[in-house]
Short mmCIF file of C-alpha atoms in Angstrom, two decimals:
data_model
loop_
_atom_site.label_atom_id
_atom_site.label_comp_id
_atom_site.label_asym_id
_atom_site.label_seq_id
_atom_site.Cartn_x
_atom_site.Cartn_y
_atom_site.Cartn_z
CA MET A 1 2.96 -7.05 -20.10
CA LEU A 2 0.68 -10.09 -19.79
CA LEU A 3 1.69 -10.62 -16.21
CA ARG A 4 0.99 -6.94 -15.53
CA LEU A 5 -2.54 -7.30 -16.98
CA LEU A 6 -3.26 -10.32 -14.84
CA LEU A 7 -1.87 -8.74 -11.70
CA LEU A 8 -3.82 -5.54 -12.25
CA THR A 9 -6.99 -7.52 -12.69
CA LEU A 10 -6.36 -9.62 -9.60
CA ILE A 11 -5.28 -6.76 -7.36
CA SER A 12 -7.95 -4.33 -8.41
CA TYR A 13 -10.89 -6.59 -9.12
CA LEU A 14 -13.24 -4.18 -7.35
CA GLN A 15 -12.22 -1.26 -9.55
CA PRO A 16 -13.84 -0.27 -12.85
CA LEU A 17 -12.36 -1.67 -16.04
CA ASN A 18 -11.29 1.73 -17.41
CA LEU A 19 -9.18 2.33 -14.29
CA ARG A 20 -7.47 -1.04 -14.73
CA ALA A 21 -6.85 -0.23 -18.40
CA ASP A 22 -5.33 3.13 -17.48
CA ARG A 23 -2.97 1.46 -15.03
CA ALA A 24 -1.85 -0.93 -17.76
CA TYR A 25 -1.28 2.06 -20.07
CA LEU A 26 -3.82 0.73 -22.56
CA SER A 27 -7.15 1.92 -23.84
CA LYS A 28 -10.18 0.07 -22.50
CA ARG A 29 -10.63 -1.69 -25.86
CA GLN A 30 -6.96 -2.71 -26.06
CA PHE A 31 -7.07 -4.01 -22.50
CA LEU A 32 -10.13 -6.15 -23.30
CA ARG A 33 -8.60 -7.48 -26.51
CA VAL A 34 -5.19 -8.33 -25.02
CA PHE A 35 -6.64 -9.86 -21.87
CA SER A 36 -9.21 -11.95 -23.74
CA ARG A 37 -6.72 -13.18 -26.30
CA ASN A 38 -4.21 -14.29 -23.69
CA TYR A 39 -6.44 -15.59 -20.90
CA HIS A 40 -9.34 -16.92 -23.00
CA THR A 41 -11.91 -15.10 -20.88
CA THR A 42 -13.06 -11.55 -20.42
CA PRO A 43 -11.70 -9.51 -17.53
CA MET A 44 -15.19 -9.28 -16.04
CA ASP A 45 -15.75 -13.06 -16.18
CA PHE A 46 -12.33 -13.50 -14.60
CA VAL A 47 -13.21 -11.05 -11.83
CA ILE A 48 -16.57 -12.71 -11.18
CA ARG A 49 -14.83 -16.08 -10.81
CA LYS A 50 -12.34 -14.60 -8.36
CA ARG A 51 -15.16 -12.99 -6.36
CA LEU A 52 -17.00 -16.32 -6.25
CA ASP A 53 -13.84 -18.12 -5.13
CA TYR A 54 -13.44 -15.58 -2.34
CA SER A 55 -17.10 -15.94 -1.37
CA CYS A 56 -16.55 -19.69 -0.92
CA THR A 57 -13.89 -18.86 1.65
CA LEU A 58 -16.26 -16.48 3.42
CA LEU A 59 -19.02 -19.09 3.46
CA ARG A 60 -16.90 -21.06 5.94
CA ASN A 61 -17.89 -18.53 8.58
CA PRO A 62 -21.40 -19.40 9.80
CA GLY A 63 -21.62 -16.00 11.49
CA LEU A 64 -21.72 -14.23 8.13
CA SER A 65 -25.09 -13.98 6.42
CA ILE A 66 -25.31 -14.75 2.72
CA SER A 67 -25.98 -11.07 2.00
CA ARG A 68 -22.85 -10.10 3.96
CA VAL A 69 -20.80 -12.69 2.06
CA ALA A 70 -22.11 -11.22 -1.21
CA MET A 71 -21.17 -7.68 -0.17
CA GLU A 72 -17.73 -8.68 1.14
CA SER A 73 -17.05 -10.52 -2.12
CA GLY A 74 -17.75 -7.45 -4.20
CA PHE A 75 -21.34 -8.14 -5.28
CA ARG A 76 -23.67 -5.21 -4.67
CA ASP A 77 -26.82 -7.23 -5.33
CA GLN A 78 -27.48 -10.44 -3.40
CA ASN A 79 -29.78 -11.78 -6.12
CA TYR A 80 -27.12 -11.29 -8.79
CA TYR A 81 -24.59 -12.97 -6.50
CA ALA A 82 -26.90 -15.95 -5.97
CA ARG A 83 -27.54 -16.30 -9.73
CA GLN A 84 -23.81 -16.17 -10.53
CA PHE A 85 -23.04 -18.62 -7.73
CA LYS A 86 -25.71 -21.07 -8.87
CA SER A 87 -24.53 -20.78 -12.47
CA SER A 88 -20.98 -21.71 -11.46
CA PHE A 89 -21.57 -24.20 -8.65
CA HIS A 90 -25.01 -25.60 -9.56
CA CYS A 91 -26.34 -24.82 -6.09
CA THR A 92 -27.18 -21.77 -4.02
CA PRO A 93 -24.68 -20.26 -1.55
CA SER A 94 -26.75 -21.65 1.35
CA GLU A 95 -26.74 -25.14 -0.17
CA TYR A 96 -23.00 -24.86 -0.80
CA ARG A 97 -22.37 -23.84 2.81
CA GLU A 98 -24.44 -26.74 4.06
CA LYS A 99 -22.81 -29.25 1.71
CA GLN A 100 -19.23 -28.14 2.34
CA TYR A 101 -19.50 -27.34 6.06
CA PRO A 102 -22.42 -29.38 7.47
CA GLU A 103 -21.24 -29.03 11.07
CA LYS A 104 -21.40 -25.23 10.76
CA ALA A 105 -24.61 -24.92 8.79
CA GLY A 106 -26.93 -26.71 11.20
CA PRO A 107 -29.26 -29.67 10.71
CA SER A 108 -31.10 -30.26 7.48
CA GLU A 109 -33.21 -33.10 6.15
CA TRP A 110 -32.02 -32.92 2.58
CA ARG A 111 -28.26 -32.59 3.14
CA ALA A 112 -27.56 -36.22 2.23
CA GLY A 113 -29.20 -35.94 -1.18
CA LEU A 114 -27.65 -32.63 -2.21
CA ALA A 115 -25.85 -32.66 -5.55
CA CYS A 116 -23.75 -29.53 -5.51
CA GLY A 117 -20.56 -28.75 -7.45
CA ASN A 118 -17.35 -28.37 -5.47
CA SER A 119 -15.39 -25.93 -7.54
CA ILE A 120 -15.51 -23.42 -10.33
CA GLN A 121 -14.20 -24.54 -13.69
CA ILE A 122 -11.67 -21.97 -14.94
CA MET A 123 -10.98 -22.09 -18.64
#
């Protein structure tokens, strides 16, 4: 059952929580309780981390704007995406792109001094 919860959350991370709970044959409250107890995070925090991980992959493409990366990653609001990204990586998506892929991001004066996290810490 635990594997089913995790798979449902991973596969359907763009779907509402109540739909994921229905597919696991649990009430919304039971789904939250079982998931949190076993994975030490809420389903929504888990989903946000997965969306941010995916956005890091998309940031490799210099042809995609930051707003497009946000949308493709499942964030409807670019500002919310940027806040979540900065909270997890301690830099903005643009700074991350420049730090991780300097040859794709273009020239910048401050690149050398950028202190930006490299990965999300999953509990």
